[in-house]
CSV table of C-alpha atoms and ligand atoms in Angstrom, one decimal:
chain,number,residue,atom,x,y,z
A,1,MET,CA,-31.2,-3.4,6.9
A,2,ILE,CA,-33.7,-6.1,7.5
A,3,ARG,CA,-33.5,-6.2,11.3
A,4,HIS,CA,-35.8,-9.2,12.9
A,5,THR,CA,-34.6,-8.7,16.5
A,6,TRP,CA,-35.6,-6.0,17.5
A,7,THR,CA,-36.6,-5.2,21.5
A,8,ARG,CA,-39.6,-3.2,22.8
A,9,ALA,CA,-36.6,-0.6,24.0
A,10,GLU,CA,-35.8,0.3,20.6
A,11,ILE,CA,-39.3,1.1,19.8
A,12,GLU,CA,-40.4,3.4,22.5
A,13,ASN,CA,-37.3,5.5,22.2
A,14,LEU,CA,-38.1,4.4,18.1
A,15,TYR,CA,-41.7,6.4,19.1
A,16,ASP,CA,-41.0,8.8,21.9
A,17,GLN,CA,-38.3,10.6,19.1
A,18,PRO,CA,-39.8,14.0,18.2
A,19,LEU,CA,-41.7,14.0,16.0
A,20,MET,CA,-39.8,16.2,13.0
A,21,ASP,CA,-37.4,13.6,13.6
A,22,LEU,CA,-39.2,11.1,13.9
A,23,LEU,CA,-41.3,11.3,10.7
A,24,LEU,CA,-37.1,12.2,9.0
A,25,ASN,CA,-35.7,8.4,10.2
A,26,ALA,CA,-39.2,6.3,8.5
A,27,GLN,CA,-38.9,9.3,5.0
A,28,GLN,CA,-34.8,8.0,4.8
A,29,VAL,CA,-35.9,4.7,5.7
A,30,HIS,CA,-39.0,4.4,2.8
A,31,ARG,CA,-36.5,5.8,0.4
A,32,GLU,CA,-33.6,3.4,0.5
A,33,TYR,CA,-36.3,0.5,0.0
A,34,PHE,CA,-39.2,2.5,-1.9
A,35,ASP,CA,-40.5,5.2,-4.7
A,36,ALA,CA,-41.6,7.6,-2.1
A,37,ASN,CA,-44.3,9.9,-4.6
A,38,THR,CA,-46.1,5.2,-5.7
A,39,VAL,CA,-49.0,3.8,-3.4
A,40,GLN,CA,-50.2,1.0,-4.3
A,41,VAL,CA,-54.1,0.8,-4.2
A,42,SER,CA,-56.4,-2.2,-2.8
A,43,THR,CA,-60.1,-3.1,-3.0
A,44,LEU,CA,-61.8,-4.4,-0.3
A,45,LEU,CA,-65.2,-7.0,-0.6
A,46,SER,CA,-66.9,-8.6,1.3
A,47,ILE,CA,-68.0,-11.9,-0.4
A,48,LYS,CA,-70.5,-12.2,2.8
A,49,THR,CA,-71.5,-10.6,6.3
A,50,GLY,CA,-72.1,-10.4,8.9
A,51,ARG,CA,-74.2,-13.6,11.6
A,52,CYS,CA,-69.6,-13.8,12.7
A,53,PRO,CA,-69.7,-16.1,15.5
A,54,GLU,CA,-65.6,-14.1,16.5
A,55,ASP,CA,-66.8,-11.4,19.9
A,56,CYS,CA,-64.2,-9.4,18.1
A,57,LYS,CA,-65.1,-6.1,20.4
A,58,TYR,CA,-64.6,-3.3,17.5
A,59,CYS,CA,-66.7,-5.2,15.1
A,60,SER,CA,-70.2,-4.7,13.2
A,61,GLN,CA,-71.0,-8.4,11.9
A,62,SER,CA,-69.9,-9.9,15.1
A,63,ALA,CA,-73.0,-12.0,15.6
A,64,HIS,CA,-73.1,-10.4,19.4
A,65,TYR,CA,-73.6,-7.1,18.7
A,66,ASP,CA,-76.4,-5.4,18.1
A,67,THR,CA,-74.9,-3.2,15.7
A,68,ASN,CA,-77.6,-2.9,12.9
A,69,LEU,CA,-75.9,-4.6,10.1
A,70,GLU,CA,-76.7,-6.1,7.0
A,71,ILE,CA,-76.5,-9.7,6.6
A,72,GLU,CA,-75.4,-11.1,3.9
A,73,LYS,CA,-74.9,-15.0,2.6
A,74,ARG,CA,-71.8,-15.2,-0.2
A,75,ILE,CA,-72.6,-13.8,-2.7
A,76,GLU,CA,-72.1,-14.8,-6.0
A,77,VAL,CA,-69.2,-15.6,-7.7
A,78,GLU,CA,-70.5,-13.5,-11.1
A,79,LYS,CA,-71.5,-10.6,-8.6
A,80,ALA,CA,-67.7,-10.9,-7.1
A,81,ILE,CA,-65.7,-10.5,-10.0
A,82,ALA,CA,-67.4,-7.5,-11.4
A,83,GLU,CA,-67.2,-6.1,-8.5
A,84,ALA,CA,-63.2,-7.4,-9.5
A,85,LYS,CA,-63.1,-5.8,-12.8
A,86,GLN,CA,-65.3,-2.5,-11.4
A,87,ALA,CA,-62.5,-2.7,-9.5
A,88,LYS,CA,-59.6,-2.9,-11.9
A,89,ALA,CA,-60.8,-0.4,-13.9
A,90,SER,CA,-60.9,2.2,-11.3
A,91,GLY,CA,-56.5,1.2,-10.7
A,92,SER,CA,-56.6,-1.0,-7.8
A,93,THR,CA,-54.3,-3.5,-8.4
A,94,ARG,CA,-55.0,-6.0,-6.1
A,95,PHE,CA,-58.9,-7.4,-5.3
A,96,CYS,CA,-58.7,-8.0,-1.5
A,97,MET,CA,-62.1,-10.1,-0.3
A,98,GLY,CA,-63.3,-10.6,3.6
A,99,ALA,CA,-65.4,-13.2,4.8
A,100,ALA,CA,-67.0,-13.2,8.4
A,101,TRP,CA,-66.1,-16.6,9.1
A,102,ARG,CA,-64.0,-18.4,12.6
A,103,ASN,CA,-63.0,-20.5,9.6
A,104,PRO,CA,-63.7,-21.6,6.1
A,105,HIS,CA,-65.6,-24.8,6.4
A,106,GLU,CA,-64.3,-27.1,4.1
A,107,ARG,CA,-68.4,-26.7,2.0
A,108,ASP,CA,-66.6,-23.4,1.6
A,109,MET,CA,-63.5,-23.9,-0.2
A,110,PRO,CA,-64.4,-24.7,-3.7
A,111,TYR,CA,-66.4,-21.4,-3.8
A,112,VAL,CA,-63.2,-19.5,-2.2
A,113,LEU,CA,-61.0,-21.4,-4.8
A,114,GLU,CA,-63.7,-20.5,-7.8
A,115,LEU,CA,-62.8,-16.8,-6.6
A,116,ILE,CA,-59.2,-16.3,-6.7
A,117,GLN,CA,-59.4,-18.6,-10.5
A,118,GLU,CA,-61.0,-15.5,-11.7
A,119,VAL,CA,-59.8,-12.7,-9.5
A,120,LYS,CA,-56.7,-13.7,-11.4
A,121,LYS,CA,-58.0,-14.0,-14.5
A,122,LEU,CA,-58.2,-10.1,-14.5
A,123,GLY,CA,-54.7,-9.6,-13.9
A,124,LEU,CA,-55.3,-8.1,-10.5
A,125,GLU,CA,-53.1,-9.5,-7.2
A,126,THR,CA,-55.8,-12.1,-5.1
A,127,CYS,CA,-55.8,-11.8,-1.1
A,128,MET,CA,-57.7,-13.4,0.7
A,129,THR,CA,-59.4,-12.9,4.8
A,130,LEU,CA,-61.3,-16.1,5.8
A,131,GLY,CA,-60.0,-16.2,9.8
A,132,MET,CA,-58.5,-19.6,11.4
A,133,LEU,CA,-56.8,-21.1,8.5
A,134,ASN,CA,-55.7,-25.3,8.6
A,135,ALA,CA,-51.6,-26.5,6.6
A,136,SER,CA,-54.2,-27.2,3.6
A,137,GLN,CA,-56.4,-25.0,3.4
A,138,ALA,CA,-53.7,-22.5,3.1
A,139,ILE,CA,-51.5,-24.9,1.1
A,140,ARG,CA,-54.8,-24.8,-1.1
A,141,LEU,CA,-55.6,-21.2,-1.6
A,142,LYS,CA,-51.6,-21.1,-2.3
A,143,GLU,CA,-52.6,-23.7,-5.2
A,144,ALA,CA,-55.8,-21.7,-6.1
A,145,GLY,CA,-53.1,-18.1,-6.8
A,146,LEU,CA,-54.1,-16.2,-4.0
A,147,ASP,CA,-51.5,-13.9,-3.5
A,148,TYR,CA,-52.2,-12.7,0.2
A,149,TYR,CA,-54.0,-13.8,3.0
A,150,ASN,CA,-54.7,-11.1,5.7
A,151,HIS,CA,-54.9,-12.3,9.7
A,152,ASN,CA,-54.0,-9.3,12.2
A,153,LEU,CA,-52.8,-9.7,14.8
A,154,ASP,CA,-55.1,-6.8,16.0
A,155,THR,CA,-52.6,-5.4,18.9
A,156,SER,CA,-50.8,-6.7,21.8
A,157,ARG,CA,-50.2,-9.5,23.5
A,158,GLU,CA,-50.9,-8.1,26.6
A,159,TYR,CA,-53.9,-6.1,25.9
A,160,TYR,CA,-55.3,-8.7,23.3
A,161,PRO,CA,-58.0,-10.7,25.5
A,162,ASN,CA,-59.7,-7.3,26.8
A,163,VAL,CA,-60.5,-7.0,22.6
A,164,ILE,CA,-61.7,-10.2,21.6
A,165,SER,CA,-62.3,-13.8,24.0
A,166,THR,CA,-63.1,-16.5,20.9
A,167,ARG,CA,-60.1,-16.8,19.5
A,168,SER,CA,-56.9,-16.3,21.0
A,169,TYR,CA,-53.1,-14.2,20.3
A,170,ASP,CA,-51.6,-17.7,19.9
A,171,ASP,CA,-54.9,-19.5,17.0
A,172,ARG,CA,-53.2,-15.9,14.8
A,173,LEU,CA,-49.6,-16.6,14.5
A,174,GLU,CA,-50.2,-20.5,13.8
A,175,THR,CA,-53.1,-19.1,10.9
A,176,LEU,CA,-50.5,-16.7,10.3
A,177,GLU,CA,-47.0,-20.4,10.2
A,178,GLN,CA,-49.5,-21.7,7.9
A,179,VAL,CA,-49.7,-19.3,6.0
A,180,ARG,CA,-45.9,-18.7,5.3
A,181,ALA,CA,-45.3,-22.2,4.9
A,182,ALA,CA,-47.3,-21.9,2.1
A,183,GLY,CA,-45.5,-19.9,0.6
A,184,ILE,CA,-48.6,-16.9,0.4
A,185,ASN,CA,-47.6,-13.1,1.6
A,186,VAL,CA,-48.8,-12.2,5.0
A,187,CYS,CA,-51.1,-8.9,5.4
A,188,SER,CA,-51.0,-8.7,8.7
A,189,GLY,CA,-51.2,-5.4,10.7
A,190,GLY,CA,-53.4,-4.6,13.7
A,191,ILE,CA,-56.0,-1.9,15.1
A,192,VAL,CA,-55.1,1.9,16.7
A,193,GLY,CA,-57.8,3.4,18.8
A,194,LEU,CA,-58.4,0.4,21.2
A,195,GLY,CA,-58.5,2.1,24.2
A,196,GLU,CA,-55.1,0.7,23.9
A,197,THR,CA,-51.4,1.9,25.9
A,198,LYS,CA,-48.4,3.1,23.9
A,199,GLN,CA,-47.2,0.6,25.0
A,200,ASP,CA,-49.9,-2.0,23.9
A,201,ARG,CA,-49.1,0.1,19.9
A,202,ILE,CA,-45.7,-1.3,20.7
A,203,GLY,CA,-45.9,-4.8,21.6
A,204,LEU,CA,-48.1,-5.6,18.9
A,205,LEU,CA,-44.7,-3.8,16.6
A,206,HIS,CA,-42.6,-5.6,18.6
A,207,GLU,CA,-44.6,-8.4,17.5
A,208,LEU,CA,-44.2,-8.1,13.7
A,209,ALA,CA,-40.9,-6.4,13.6
A,210,THR,CA,-39.4,-9.5,15.2
A,211,MET,CA,-41.5,-12.5,13.3
A,212,PRO,CA,-39.4,-15.4,11.5
A,213,ILE,CA,-40.3,-12.7,7.8
A,214,HIS,CA,-41.4,-9.4,7.7
A,215,PRO,CA,-45.5,-9.3,6.6
A,216,GLN,CA,-44.8,-7.8,3.4
A,217,SER,CA,-48.4,-6.3,3.6
A,218,VAL,CA,-49.0,-4.2,7.9
A,219,PRO,CA,-52.6,-3.1,7.2
A,220,ILE,CA,-53.0,-0.1,10.2
A,221,ASN,CA,-56.5,-0.1,11.1
A,222,MET,CA,-57.6,3.1,12.3
A,223,LEU,CA,-61.0,2.4,15.1
A,224,VAL,CA,-64.3,3.3,13.0
A,225,PRO,CA,-66.7,2.8,16.6
A,226,ILE,CA,-69.8,1.2,15.7
A,227,GLU,CA,-72.4,1.2,17.1
A,228,GLY,CA,-73.7,-1.4,19.3
A,229,THR,CA,-69.8,-2.7,20.0
A,230,PRO,CA,-68.7,-2.3,23.5
A,231,LEU,CA,-66.3,-0.7,22.2
A,232,ALA,CA,-68.0,1.8,20.1
A,233,ASN,CA,-67.8,4.9,22.5
A,234,VAL,CA,-63.7,4.4,23.5
A,235,GLU,CA,-62.1,8.2,23.5
A,236,LYS,CA,-60.7,8.9,19.7
A,237,LEU,CA,-57.4,7.7,19.6
A,238,ASP,CA,-55.0,11.5,18.9
A,239,VAL,CA,-54.2,11.1,14.9
A,240,ILE,CA,-50.9,11.9,15.7
A,241,ASP,CA,-49.8,8.4,17.9
A,242,TRP,CA,-51.9,7.0,14.4
A,243,ILE,CA,-48.7,8.6,12.5
A,244,ARG,CA,-45.8,7.3,14.9
A,245,THR,CA,-47.3,3.7,14.8
A,246,ILE,CA,-47.0,4.0,11.5
A,247,ALA,CA,-43.2,5.8,11.5
A,248,VAL,CA,-42.1,3.4,14.0
A,249,ALA,CA,-43.7,0.0,11.6
A,250,ARG,CA,-41.2,2.2,8.2
A,251,ILE,CA,-38.5,2.6,10.3
A,252,ILE,CA,-38.9,-1.7,11.9
A,253,MET,CA,-39.6,-3.2,8.3
A,254,PRO,CA,-38.8,-1.7,5.9
A,255,LYS,CA,-39.6,-3.7,3.3
A,256,SER,CA,-42.9,-3.5,4.0
A,257,TYR,CA,-46.0,-1.9,2.6
A,258,ILE,CA,-48.0,0.1,4.8
A,259,ARG,CA,-51.2,0.3,4.4
A,260,LEU,CA,-54.4,2.8,5.9
A,261,SER,CA,-56.5,1.1,6.5
A,262,ALA,CA,-59.5,1.3,8.3
A,263,GLY,CA,-60.5,4.7,9.2
A,264,ARG,CA,-59.0,6.8,6.7
A,265,GLU,CA,-62.3,8.3,6.1
A,266,SER,CA,-61.8,10.7,9.7
A,267,LEU,CA,-58.6,11.9,9.1
A,268,SER,CA,-57.6,15.2,6.6
A,269,ASP,CA,-55.5,15.7,3.5
A,270,SER,CA,-53.2,17.1,6.0
A,271,ASP,CA,-53.1,14.3,8.0
A,272,GLN,CA,-53.0,11.6,5.5
A,273,ALA,CA,-50.4,13.3,4.0
A,274,LEU,CA,-48.5,12.8,7.2
A,275,ALA,CA,-49.3,9.8,7.5
A,276,PHE,CA,-47.3,8.6,3.5
A,277,MET,CA,-44.7,11.1,4.9
A,278,ALA,CA,-44.6,8.5,7.8
A,279,GLY,CA,-43.7,6.1,5.5
A,280,ALA,CA,-47.5,4.6,4.8
A,281,ASN,CA,-47.3,3.5,0.8
A,282,SER,CA,-51.2,0.9,0.6
A,283,ILE,CA,-54.4,1.8,0.8
A,284,PHE,CA,-58.3,0.3,0.5
A,285,SER,CA,-59.9,3.0,-2.9
A,286,GLY,CA,-63.5,3.0,-2.7
A,287,ASP,CA,-66.1,4.4,-0.9
A,288,LYS,CA,-66.5,1.0,1.2
A,289,LEU,CA,-63.6,-1.6,3.6
A,290,LEU,CA,-66.7,-4.5,4.1
A,291,THR,CA,-69.1,-2.5,6.0
A,292,THR,CA,-67.8,0.6,7.0
A,293,PRO,CA,-67.4,3.8,4.6
A,294,ASN,CA,-63.7,5.0,3.3
A,295,THR,CA,-63.1,7.5,1.4
A,296,GLY,CA,-64.1,7.2,-2.6
A,297,GLU,CA,-62.0,7.1,-5.4
A,298,GLY,CA,-63.0,10.6,-6.4
A,299,LYS,CA,-61.3,12.1,-2.9
A,300,ASP,CA,-58.5,9.5,-3.1
A,301,ARG,CA,-57.4,10.6,-7.4
A,302,ALA,CA,-57.4,14.3,-6.1
A,303,LEU,CA,-55.3,13.6,-2.5
A,304,PHE,CA,-53.0,11.8,-4.8
A,305,ARG,CA,-52.5,14.6,-6.9
A,306,LYS,CA,-52.8,17.2,-5.0
A,307,LEU,CA,-49.3,15.3,-3.4
A,308,GLY,CA,-48.2,14.0,-6.4
A,309,ILE,CA,-48.3,10.5,-5.7
A,310,GLN,CA,-48.7,8.2,-8.5
A,311,ALA,CA,-50.6,4.5,-7.6
A,312,GLU,CA,-48.6,1.6,-8.2
A,313,ALA,CA,-48.5,-0.3,-11.3
A,314,PRO,CA,-50.1,-3.0,-11.6
A,315,LYS,CA,-46.3,-6.2,-11.0
A,316,PRO,CA,-44.8,-7.6,-13.9
A,317,ASP,CA,-46.9,-11.0,-13.3
A,318,VAL,CA,-50.0,-10.5,-12.1
A,319,LYS,CA,-49.5,-8.5,-15.8
A,320,ALA,CA,-48.3,-11.7,-17.7
A,321,THR,CA,-51.2,-14.2,-15.7
A,322,ALA,CA,-53.7,-12.4,-17.5
A,323,ILE,CA,-51.7,-11.8,-21.3
A,324,ASN,CA,-51.8,-15.7,-21.3
A,325,ALA,CA,-55.0,-15.7,-19.8
A,326,MET,CA,-56.2,-13.3,-23.0
A,327,ALA,CA,-53.8,-16.3,-25.2
A,328,ALA,CA,-56.2,-19.0,-23.6
A,329,ASN,CA,-58.5,-17.5,-25.3
A,330,THR,CA,-60.7,-16.7,-22.2
A,331,SER,CA,-63.0,-14.3,-21.5
A,332,VAL,CA,-60.9,-12.3,-19.4
A,333,ILE,CA,-60.9,-8.9,-20.4
A,334,ALA,CA,-57.3,-7.2,-19.9
A,335,ASP,CA,-57.9,-4.0,-20.9
A,336,GLY,CA,-53.9,-3.0,-21.7
A,337,ALA,CA,-52.5,-5.2,-18.4
B,401,SAM,N1,-62.6,-12.1,9.8
B,401,SAM,C1,-61.8,-12.0,9.5
B,401,SAM,C2,-60.7,-12.1,10.6
B,401,SAM,O1,-61.0,-11.1,11.3
B,401,SAM,O2,-59.6,-12.2,10.4
B,401,SAM,C3,-61.3,-11.4,8.1
B,401,SAM,C4,-62.4,-9.5,8.4
B,401,SAM,S1,-62.1,-8.9,9.6
B,401,SAM,C5,-62.8,-7.7,9.3
B,401,SAM,C6,-60.5,-7.9,9.5
B,401,SAM,C7,-59.6,-6.8,10.1
B,401,SAM,O3,-60.7,-5.4,9.6
B,401,SAM,C8,-59.8,-6.9,11.6
B,401,SAM,O4,-58.7,-7.8,12.0
B,401,SAM,C9,-59.6,-6.2,12.0
B,401,SAM,O5,-57.9,-5.5,12.6
B,401,SAM,C10,-60.3,-4.8,11.0
B,401,SAM,N2,-61.1,-4.4,11.4
B,401,SAM,C11,-62.4,-4.7,11.8
B,401,SAM,N3,-63.3,-3.8,12.1
B,401,SAM,C12,-63.2,-3.5,12.1
B,401,SAM,C13,-63.2,-1.4,12.8
B,401,SAM,N4,-64.7,-1.3,13.2
B,401,SAM,N5,-62.5,-0.1,12.6
B,401,SAM,C14,-61.3,-0.6,12.4
B,401,SAM,N6,-60.7,-2.1,12.2
B,401,SAM,C15,-61.4,-3.0,11.4
B,402,DTB,C1,-57.5,-5.1,7.9
B,402,DTB,O1,-56.8,-4.8,8.0
B,402,DTB,N1,-58.4,-3.9,7.4
B,402,DTB,C2,-59.2,-4.5,6.1
B,402,DTB,C3,-59.0,-5.9,5.7
B,402,DTB,N2,-58.7,-6.0,6.4
B,402,DTB,C4,-59.9,-6.5,5.8
B,402,DTB,C5,-60.7,-3.5,6.8
B,402,DTB,C6,-61.5,-3.3,8.2
B,402,DTB,C7,-62.9,-3.3,8.1
B,402,DTB,C8,-63.4,-1.7,9.0
B,402,DTB,C9,-64.5,-1.8,9.1
B,402,DTB,C10,-65.9,-2.2,7.8
B,402,DTB,O2,-66.2,-2.0,6.6
B,402,DTB,O3,-66.4,-3.4,8.6
B,403,SF4,FE1,-65.0,-11.9,12.3
B,403,SF4,FE2,-62.7,-11.0,11.6
B,403,SF4,FE3,-65.8,-9.1,12.2
B,403,SF4,FE4,-63.6,-11.0,14.6
B,403,SF4,S1,-63.1,-9.0,13.3
B,403,SF4,S2,-66.1,-10.4,14.4
B,403,SF4,S3,-63.5,-13.0,13.0
B,403,SF4,S4,-65.4,-10.5,11.0
């Protein structure tokens, strides 16, 4: 049953269960809605890197900190398309494009709309994360064919002011509202390991699970410490707390894809196997996230083989888009999708 009425106390009770009970509970819920041996694979690309005006204390891309990052202006559409083709060839079904903006300016809109249209033609699902959106921008993204918009709450409402001061929690909820209203699937989650308490992780989960519609996709990032940021030296979170967060997310948002996002590189195969057991069913593949290293395709392929996991096949409507584009004699290379 899908509930939107979870209380913090209920979520805390789930979180505090003995681990084996929690894992069993999560795995049972997972199997009601998903094939437990299938994991969705997405690829990330940074389309504009660095000099972000926001002050997120974890981020390599914030202009407020000296993180020694290589700055990159908007990348060419052709370059993004080449990356998307590569992602598709390596088995990804969704291509997520991220820009270090507070929000897209009007002058950026033709560029992002073209990216969506071109990536869609390849038969990939599209996802973007561009900062705050207004209603008109959300509608135009939807019309161009955007499938998902990523905008995270990051942490609990209480802990949030310790992490970001340049945009409010309500600003974030407002953007999510515009995305939902435009009919785009919502991708929203957070980061663990920011120095938050268990109550903050519960607060984040509560906020997500009491939305009018659960986010279709819930990324759980584990902090990747970035030298030069205020959170560079925060104490590492115990991996079991990461697992508990994933398992509770699975139980309270049963139909959502729970994505292992940043931080996988530092985790062992057995940690990740536990995360899949806890109901995670999506990953970012490739050598790079936006600016930090990721596990890499070869290692992921070996892990999937070892665990008997298969990558989720493209959704039928995405296949149809690619086939229609081919029939219309565009330059799409759909390699049998
Ligand atoms: N600028 C856009 C925004 O914030 O909406 C999109 C890109 S931003 C990098 C997307 C998300 O990545 C953040 O909300 C945060 O949850 C996650 N993230 C960024 N840097 C991270 C880090 N060092 N470790 C873990 N997660 C991180
Ligand atoms: C999300 O929640 N995680 C991804 C995606 N959404 C855009 C980004 C992770 C970024 C990790 C740090 C970096 O590579 O810069
Ligand atoms: Fe900018 Fe996004 Fe990084 Fe925050 S997380 S500083 S908004 S790129």
